[in-house]
Short mmCIF file of C-alpha atoms in Angstrom, two decimals:
data_model
loop_
_atom_site.label_atom_id
_atom_site.label_comp_id
_atom_site.label_asym_id
_atom_site.label_seq_id
_atom_site.Cartn_x
_atom_site.Cartn_y
_atom_site.Cartn_z
CA UNK A 93 -7.14 50.08 -85.59
CA UNK A 94 -5.55 47.70 -88.09
CA UNK A 95 -8.07 44.93 -88.93
CA UNK A 96 -5.47 42.19 -88.40
CA UNK A 97 -4.64 43.45 -84.92
CA UNK A 98 -8.29 44.01 -84.11
CA UNK A 99 -9.38 40.47 -84.89
CA UNK A 100 -6.52 39.07 -82.82
CA UNK A 101 -7.63 41.21 -79.87
CA UNK A 102 -11.22 40.01 -80.34
CA UNK A 103 -10.08 36.38 -80.19
CA UNK A 104 -7.99 37.06 -77.09
CA UNK A 105 -10.97 38.72 -75.40
CA UNK A 106 -13.14 35.73 -76.34
CA UNK A 107 -10.52 33.31 -75.02
CA UNK A 108 -10.38 35.12 -71.67
CA UNK A 109 -14.18 35.17 -71.49
CA UNK A 110 -14.22 31.40 -71.98
CA UNK A 111 -11.56 31.07 -69.28
CA UNK A 112 -13.93 32.76 -66.83
CA UNK A 113 -17.00 30.85 -68.04
CA UNK A 114 -15.26 27.48 -67.75
CA UNK A 115 -14.92 27.72 -63.97
CA UNK A 116 -18.19 25.77 -63.77
CA UNK A 117 -16.26 22.69 -64.97
CA UNK A 118 -14.26 22.71 -61.69
CA UNK A 119 -17.36 21.58 -59.78
CA UNK A 120 -15.78 18.24 -58.79
CA UNK A 121 -13.30 20.17 -56.59
CA UNK A 122 -16.21 21.60 -54.60
CA UNK A 123 -18.17 18.36 -54.22
CA UNK A 124 -16.56 16.74 -51.16
CA UNK A 125 -15.99 20.00 -49.19
CA UNK A 126 -19.58 21.20 -49.68
CA UNK A 127 -20.95 17.77 -48.75
CA UNK A 128 -18.79 17.76 -45.60
CA UNK A 129 -19.85 21.29 -44.66
CA UNK A 130 -23.59 20.81 -45.12
CA UNK A 131 -24.10 17.05 -44.79
CA UNK A 132 -25.41 16.63 -48.33
CA UNK A 133 -25.27 13.37 -50.29
CA UNK A 134 -23.51 12.71 -53.59
CA UNK A 135 -26.79 12.43 -55.48
CA UNK A 136 -27.85 15.85 -54.13
CA UNK A 137 -24.64 17.60 -55.18
CA UNK A 138 -24.71 15.80 -58.53
CA UNK A 139 -28.19 17.18 -59.12
CA UNK A 140 -26.86 20.72 -58.56
CA UNK A 141 -24.44 20.17 -61.43
CA UNK A 142 -27.29 18.76 -63.51
CA UNK A 143 -29.47 21.82 -62.91
CA UNK A 144 -26.48 23.98 -63.88
CA UNK A 145 -26.19 22.11 -67.17
CA UNK A 146 -29.96 22.32 -67.73
CA UNK A 147 -29.99 26.09 -67.33
CA UNK A 148 -26.94 26.37 -69.55
CA UNK A 149 -29.44 25.60 -72.33
CA UNK A 150 -31.84 28.22 -71.00
CA UNK A 151 -29.06 30.82 -71.02
CA UNK A 152 -28.05 29.87 -74.54
CA UNK A 153 -31.62 30.25 -75.77
CA UNK A 154 -31.87 33.64 -74.03
CA UNK A 155 -28.79 34.80 -75.92
CA UNK A 156 -30.29 33.62 -79.20
CA UNK A 157 -33.39 35.72 -78.50
CA UNK A 158 -31.69 38.74 -76.92
CA UNK A 159 -29.00 39.00 -79.61
CA UNK A 160 -31.72 40.18 -82.02
CA UNK A 161 -32.33 43.20 -79.78
CA UNK A 162 -29.11 43.98 -77.88
CA UNK A 163 -25.42 43.53 -78.61
CA UNK A 164 -23.29 40.53 -77.65
CA UNK A 165 -21.20 42.98 -75.61
CA UNK A 166 -24.13 43.81 -73.33
CA UNK A 167 -25.11 40.15 -72.97
CA UNK A 168 -21.58 39.26 -71.84
CA UNK A 169 -21.76 41.98 -69.17
CA UNK A 170 -25.10 40.63 -67.94
CA UNK A 171 -23.54 37.15 -67.81
CA UNK A 172 -20.70 38.47 -65.63
CA UNK A 173 -23.10 40.11 -63.19
CA UNK A 174 -25.17 36.92 -62.89
CA UNK A 175 -22.09 34.77 -62.31
CA UNK A 176 -20.92 37.07 -59.51
CA UNK A 177 -24.35 36.97 -57.88
CA UNK A 178 -24.74 33.21 -58.37
CA UNK A 179 -21.42 32.19 -56.85
CA UNK A 180 -21.82 34.62 -53.95
CA UNK A 181 -25.24 33.15 -53.14
CA UNK A 182 -23.72 29.67 -53.47
CA UNK A 183 -21.20 30.63 -50.76
CA UNK A 184 -24.02 31.27 -48.28
CA UNK A 185 -26.16 28.30 -49.30
CA UNK A 186 -27.00 26.19 -46.26
CA UNK A 187 -30.12 24.67 -47.82
CA UNK A 188 -29.85 22.31 -50.78
CA UNK A 189 -32.62 24.14 -52.64
CA UNK A 190 -30.71 27.40 -52.30
CA UNK A 191 -27.72 25.65 -53.88
CA UNK A 192 -29.94 24.51 -56.74
CA UNK A 193 -31.16 28.08 -57.25
CA UNK A 194 -27.76 29.80 -56.97
CA UNK A 195 -25.27 27.45 -58.61
CA UNK A 196 -27.83 25.52 -60.65
CA UNK A 197 -30.16 28.19 -62.03
CA UNK A 198 -28.32 31.52 -61.80
CA UNK A 199 -24.77 30.36 -62.62
CA UNK A 200 -26.00 27.85 -65.21
CA UNK A 201 -28.03 30.51 -67.04
CA UNK A 202 -25.13 32.97 -66.95
CA UNK A 203 -22.66 30.42 -68.33
CA UNK A 204 -25.03 29.53 -71.20
CA UNK A 205 -25.56 33.18 -72.09
CA UNK A 206 -21.85 34.00 -72.15
CA UNK A 207 -20.88 30.80 -73.97
CA UNK A 208 -23.34 31.39 -76.83
CA UNK A 209 -22.19 35.01 -77.13
CA UNK A 210 -18.53 34.16 -77.49
CA UNK A 211 -18.87 31.32 -80.00
CA UNK A 212 -21.44 33.29 -82.01
CA UNK A 213 -19.43 36.51 -82.29
CA UNK A 214 -15.71 35.84 -82.09
CA UNK A 215 -15.24 33.15 -84.83
CA UNK A 216 -16.76 35.58 -87.34
CA UNK A 217 -13.49 37.52 -87.15
CA UNK A 218 -11.77 34.44 -88.65
CA UNK A 219 -14.07 33.48 -91.55
CA UNK A 220 -11.30 31.56 -93.30
CA UNK A 221 -10.77 29.28 -90.25
CA UNK A 222 -13.90 29.36 -88.14
CA UNK A 223 -13.44 25.88 -86.63
CA UNK A 224 -9.85 26.68 -85.64
CA UNK A 225 -10.99 29.95 -84.06
CA UNK A 226 -13.81 28.14 -82.25
CA UNK A 227 -11.35 25.55 -80.96
CA UNK A 228 -9.05 28.27 -79.65
CA UNK A 229 -11.92 29.93 -77.78
CA UNK A 230 -13.18 26.68 -76.29
CA UNK A 231 -9.66 25.76 -75.25
CA UNK A 232 -9.96 28.66 -72.82
CA UNK A 233 -13.24 27.24 -71.52
CA UNK A 234 -11.65 23.86 -70.83
CA UNK A 235 -8.35 25.20 -69.45
CA UNK A 236 -10.26 27.13 -66.81
CA UNK A 237 -10.02 24.18 -64.43
CA UNK A 238 -6.27 23.94 -64.95
CA UNK A 239 -5.86 27.68 -64.35
CA UNK A 240 -8.28 28.12 -61.46
CA UNK A 241 -8.20 24.55 -60.06
CA UNK A 242 -4.99 24.84 -57.99
CA UNK A 243 -6.09 28.26 -56.70
CA UNK A 244 -9.54 26.95 -55.75
CA UNK A 245 -8.08 23.85 -54.07
CA UNK A 246 -5.58 25.95 -52.11
CA UNK A 247 -8.23 28.43 -50.96
CA UNK A 248 -10.58 25.62 -49.88
CA UNK A 249 -7.78 23.97 -47.89
CA UNK A 250 -6.52 27.15 -46.22
CA UNK A 251 -9.60 29.36 -45.95
CA UNK A 252 -12.63 27.15 -46.55
CA UNK A 253 -15.13 26.63 -49.33
CA UNK A 254 -17.12 29.80 -48.57
CA UNK A 255 -14.14 32.04 -49.38
CA UNK A 256 -13.38 29.93 -52.46
CA UNK A 257 -16.87 30.54 -53.90
CA UNK A 258 -16.58 34.26 -53.21
CA UNK A 259 -13.19 34.48 -54.91
CA UNK A 260 -14.66 32.80 -58.00
CA UNK A 261 -17.57 35.28 -57.90
CA UNK A 262 -15.21 38.25 -57.80
CA UNK A 263 -12.57 37.10 -60.29
CA UNK A 264 -14.81 35.51 -62.94
CA UNK A 265 -17.81 37.80 -62.55
CA UNK A 266 -15.82 41.04 -62.71
CA UNK A 267 -13.56 39.63 -65.40
CA UNK A 268 -16.49 38.86 -67.69
CA UNK A 269 -18.08 42.25 -67.13
CA UNK A 270 -14.88 44.06 -68.14
CA UNK A 271 -14.22 41.78 -71.11
CA UNK A 272 -17.74 42.49 -72.33
CA UNK A 273 -16.47 45.87 -73.56
CA UNK A 274 -14.24 44.05 -76.09
CA UNK A 275 -16.46 41.22 -77.37
CA UNK A 276 -18.45 41.95 -80.53
CA UNK A 277 -19.14 40.60 -84.00
CA UNK A 278 -17.74 42.46 -87.05
CA UNK A 279 -19.90 45.12 -88.67
CA UNK A 280 -20.49 45.29 -92.42
CA UNK A 281 -17.51 47.56 -93.04
CA UNK A 282 -15.20 45.27 -91.07
CA UNK A 283 -16.50 42.15 -92.85
CA UNK A 284 -15.35 43.61 -96.17
CA UNK A 285 -11.81 43.92 -94.76
CA UNK A 286 -11.61 40.32 -93.52
CA UNK A 287 -9.96 37.49 -95.52
CA UNK A 288 -12.07 35.45 -97.91
CA UNK A 289 -13.75 32.37 -96.53
CA UNK A 290 -12.33 28.91 -97.03
CA UNK A 291 -13.44 26.01 -99.23
CA UNK A 292 -16.74 25.70 -97.29
CA UNK A 293 -17.87 29.16 -98.35
CA UNK A 294 -20.91 27.98 -100.27
CA UNK A 295 -22.20 25.94 -97.38
CA UNK A 296 -21.52 28.68 -94.86
CA UNK A 297 -23.63 31.09 -96.84
CA UNK A 298 -26.50 28.60 -96.77
CA UNK A 299 -28.48 29.87 -93.76
CA UNK A 300 -31.27 27.61 -92.53
CA UNK A 301 -33.93 29.05 -90.24
CA UNK A 302 -35.12 27.12 -87.17
CA UNK A 303 -38.47 26.13 -88.65
CA UNK A 304 -36.71 24.35 -91.53
CA UNK A 305 -33.82 22.98 -89.47
CA UNK A 306 -36.03 21.02 -87.05
CA UNK A 307 -37.69 19.27 -90.01
CA UNK A 308 -34.38 17.82 -91.20
CA UNK A 309 -33.60 14.20 -90.13
CA UNK A 310 -29.87 14.94 -90.00
CA UNK A 311 -30.51 17.53 -87.28
CA UNK A 312 -32.17 14.97 -85.00
CA UNK A 313 -29.56 12.30 -85.70
CA UNK A 314 -26.86 14.74 -84.72
CA UNK A 315 -28.92 15.84 -81.71
CA UNK A 316 -28.99 12.25 -80.38
CA UNK A 317 -25.23 11.89 -80.87
CA UNK A 318 -24.47 15.00 -78.87
CA UNK A 319 -26.77 13.99 -76.06
CA UNK A 320 -24.66 10.92 -75.34
CA UNK A 321 -21.16 12.17 -76.20
CA UNK A 322 -21.18 15.18 -73.83
CA UNK A 323 -23.23 13.25 -71.26
CA UNK A 324 -20.41 10.76 -70.77
CA UNK A 325 -17.89 13.61 -70.51
CA UNK A 326 -20.00 15.44 -67.92
CA UNK A 327 -19.87 12.37 -65.69
CA UNK A 328 -16.09 12.65 -65.44
CA UNK A 329 -16.17 16.43 -65.00
CA UNK A 330 -18.62 16.01 -62.12
CA UNK A 331 -17.13 12.93 -60.45
CA UNK A 332 -13.44 12.99 -61.42
CA UNK A 333 -11.98 13.93 -58.02
CA UNK A 334 -14.21 11.66 -55.87
CA UNK A 335 -13.67 8.75 -58.30
CA UNK A 336 -9.96 8.91 -57.50
CA UNK A 337 -10.21 9.57 -53.77
CA UNK A 338 -13.07 7.22 -52.90
CA UNK A 339 -12.59 4.28 -55.28
CA UNK A 340 -8.85 4.24 -56.01
CA UNK A 341 -7.82 5.76 -52.66
CA UNK A 342 -5.49 8.57 -53.73
CA UNK A 343 -5.05 11.73 -51.66
CA UNK A 344 -7.17 14.83 -52.15
CA UNK A 345 -4.09 16.80 -53.20
CA UNK A 346 -3.16 14.24 -55.88
CA UNK A 347 -6.75 14.12 -57.12
CA UNK A 348 -6.81 17.93 -57.46
CA UNK A 349 -3.53 17.80 -59.38
CA UNK A 350 -4.87 15.13 -61.75
CA UNK A 351 -8.10 17.11 -62.29
CA UNK A 352 -6.01 20.10 -63.35
CA UNK A 353 -3.67 18.08 -65.56
CA UNK A 354 -6.35 16.19 -67.47
CA UNK A 355 -8.21 19.44 -68.01
CA UNK A 356 -5.26 20.45 -70.19
CA UNK A 357 -6.19 17.49 -72.42
CA UNK A 358 -9.73 18.83 -72.67
CA UNK A 359 -8.41 22.30 -73.46
CA UNK A 360 -5.72 21.68 -76.04
CA UNK A 361 -7.86 19.07 -77.81
CA UNK A 362 -10.39 21.78 -78.59
CA UNK A 363 -7.90 23.95 -80.41
CA UNK A 364 -6.12 21.09 -82.21
CA UNK A 365 -9.40 19.49 -83.26
CA UNK A 366 -10.62 22.80 -84.65
CA UNK A 367 -7.64 22.80 -87.00
CA UNK A 368 -8.33 19.20 -88.08
CA UNK A 369 -12.06 19.86 -88.49
CA UNK A 370 -11.26 22.52 -91.06
CA UNK A 371 -9.30 19.81 -92.91
CA UNK A 372 -11.41 16.66 -92.31
CA UNK A 373 -15.00 17.85 -92.46
CA UNK A 374 -18.05 16.65 -90.51
CA UNK A 375 -18.21 12.84 -90.95
CA UNK A 376 -14.56 11.97 -90.34
CA UNK A 377 -14.41 14.31 -87.37
CA UNK A 378 -17.42 12.70 -85.68
CA UNK A 379 -16.03 9.18 -86.22
CA UNK A 380 -12.76 10.24 -84.62
CA UNK A 381 -14.54 11.61 -81.55
CA UNK A 382 -16.78 8.55 -81.16
CA UNK A 383 -13.94 6.02 -81.25
CA UNK A 384 -11.88 8.06 -78.78
CA UNK A 385 -14.75 8.24 -76.29
CA UNK A 386 -15.40 4.49 -76.49
CA UNK A 387 -11.74 3.65 -75.80
CA UNK A 388 -11.63 6.05 -72.87
CA UNK A 389 -14.55 4.39 -71.05
CA UNK A 390 -12.74 1.05 -71.29
CA UNK A 391 -9.63 2.48 -69.63
CA UNK A 392 -11.68 4.18 -66.92
CA UNK A 393 -13.50 0.95 -66.05
CA UNK A 394 -10.25 -1.02 -65.89
CA UNK A 395 -8.55 1.69 -63.83
CA UNK A 396 -11.35 1.86 -61.26
CA UNK A 397 -11.93 -1.90 -61.00
CA UNK A 398 -8.20 -2.60 -60.57
CA UNK A 399 -7.60 0.58 -58.51
CA UNK A 400 -4.80 1.50 -60.88
CA UNK A 401 -4.41 5.28 -60.92
CA UNK A 402 -2.22 5.28 -64.06
CA UNK A 403 -4.77 3.41 -66.18
CA UNK A 404 -7.53 5.62 -64.78
CA UNK A 405 -5.63 8.81 -65.65
CA UNK A 406 -5.09 7.54 -69.22
CA UNK A 407 -8.82 6.89 -69.54
CA UNK A 408 -9.83 10.21 -67.98
CA UNK A 409 -7.37 12.11 -70.17
CA UNK A 410 -8.58 10.33 -73.32
CA UNK A 411 -12.21 10.96 -72.40
CA UNK A 412 -11.60 14.67 -71.85
CA UNK A 413 -9.67 14.84 -75.13
CA UNK A 414 -12.73 13.37 -76.87
CA UNK A 415 -15.03 15.64 -74.86
CA UNK A 416 -13.00 18.65 -75.93
CA UNK A 417 -13.01 17.56 -79.57
CA UNK A 418 -16.78 17.14 -79.44
CA UNK A 419 -17.22 20.59 -77.88
CA UNK A 420 -15.41 22.17 -80.82
CA UNK A 421 -17.27 20.05 -83.35
CA UNK A 422 -20.75 21.12 -82.17
CA UNK A 423 -20.63 24.81 -83.19
CA UNK A 424 -18.47 23.92 -86.18
CA UNK A 425 -20.99 21.35 -87.46
CA UNK A 426 -23.83 23.82 -86.92
CA UNK A 427 -22.05 26.48 -89.00
CA UNK A 428 -21.17 23.91 -91.66
CA UNK A 429 -24.65 22.48 -92.03
CA UNK A 430 -26.98 25.35 -91.21
CA UNK A 431 -25.07 28.59 -91.83
CA UNK A 432 -23.49 31.60 -90.13
CA UNK A 433 -26.24 34.20 -90.01
CA UNK A 434 -28.76 31.94 -88.28
CA UNK A 435 -26.13 30.37 -86.01
CA UNK A 436 -26.88 31.98 -82.64
CA UNK A 437 -30.56 31.04 -82.53
CA UNK A 438 -30.03 27.64 -84.21
CA UNK A 439 -27.27 26.80 -81.74
CA UNK A 440 -29.50 27.79 -78.82
CA UNK A 441 -32.03 25.16 -79.96
CA UNK A 442 -29.33 22.52 -80.36
CA UNK A 443 -27.99 23.34 -76.89
CA UNK A 444 -31.16 21.89 -75.34
CA UNK A 445 -29.36 18.55 -75.69
CA UNK A 446 -27.68 19.54 -72.40
CA UNK A 447 -31.04 18.97 -70.67
CA UNK A 448 -30.76 15.25 -71.40
CA UNK A 449 -26.97 14.98 -71.16
CA UNK A 450 -27.11 16.61 -67.73
CA UNK A 451 -28.91 13.60 -66.25
CA UNK A 452 -25.91 11.34 -66.88
CA UNK A 453 -23.97 12.60 -63.81
CA UNK A 454 -27.10 12.22 -61.65
CA UNK A 455 -27.48 8.59 -62.72
CA UNK A 456 -23.80 7.94 -61.98
CA UNK A 457 -24.10 9.69 -58.61
CA UNK A 458 -27.20 7.71 -57.66
CA UNK A 459 -25.58 4.38 -58.55
CA UNK A 460 -22.47 5.37 -56.56
CA UNK A 461 -24.63 6.27 -53.55
CA UNK A 462 -26.22 2.82 -53.59
CA UNK A 463 -23.08 0.78 -54.32
CA UNK A 464 -20.47 2.98 -52.55
CA UNK A 465 -18.16 2.53 -55.53
CA UNK A 466 -17.67 4.00 -58.99
CA UNK A 467 -16.87 0.65 -60.66
CA UNK A 468 -20.48 -0.11 -61.63
CA UNK A 469 -21.17 3.46 -62.81
CA UNK A 470 -18.09 3.28 -65.03
CA UNK A 471 -19.55 0.19 -66.71
CA UNK A 472 -22.71 2.20 -67.45
CA UNK A 473 -20.55 4.80 -69.20
CA UNK A 474 -19.17 2.12 -71.50
CA UNK A 475 -22.64 0.76 -72.31
CA UNK A 476 -23.98 4.25 -73.13
CA UNK A 477 -21.02 4.97 -75.34
CA UNK A 478 -21.31 1.61 -77.14
CA UNK A 479 -24.93 2.50 -77.96
CA UNK A 480 -23.79 5.50 -80.01
CA UNK A 481 -21.14 3.48 -81.89
CA UNK A 482 -23.76 0.95 -82.88
#
């Protein structure tokens, strides 16, 4: 097969994999129905999302270890099987601890495994524009809610949440397993046929092993930044729909529509930012993301406190734009600073930041449970974000 056509097909396969993996970001659509069905509280369902994010890191680390022994293709297939099992078990969860095990542990691990596979393998087919390729892939991850959100909402409304979980298990689980046959990194012969790398070539060839990376102060500074940046974004992904229905008072249908629409902001920002990252570099890109996130929390607080849906949507859209930009910047910064060949395992270590970021939605959910409003939690988002700027 022509190398140009082959690398395009590899990127398409990676994009579709990310589309299936990103279904976990639609959790806010499941929150109210699953609470109503089982009588669970907001803090309990928020903790399920937190466990999912925690085990995302576990799955990513597993990929970093397994990729030394088996191919990315096989790991993607395993991820698909686990997602199918996890969402099916979630559909029959009547005990909160079963939800934590199924959606939290099994699905979270599967998502982390697949995510690391795709961003480790597929951008290598575009060595001249790795950040742009990464952004394209992660756009699929973010657009998953926009693609599957209306379908999930419709199935929940017409057939119930149990059927909705099982549809996700079948579509995303089987989809990932089949796509696993197409996802791979280029072999040595194919690398020789690819275009030359861009102006960052020297840095990209500088491969830092884990033992050296964790001794570098810049690694830990960046680690702290990406604990708080994604943590704020996860709060909106987890609580977006109930924020609108319970605090502002909009209908469930409108909230589902807004969730889908703002997810487009998250998605397209990833691809566009990848292009700009290739042009701007690390420092300017991180400043851009930080300022955008700070402004978004201001709009969200004003929108919730004044019950103005328009202002809230602007804030949510801006936050998910910044969240999407940050998602693209993380693997791109890792490749830029620590190299290509050590990327998968290095990234798996960095991904442990999700353990700490995942507690942000739990904190927001707990405050909401005690105050019965999202106005105070939205102020906490602003304070956390201001801490990073300072």
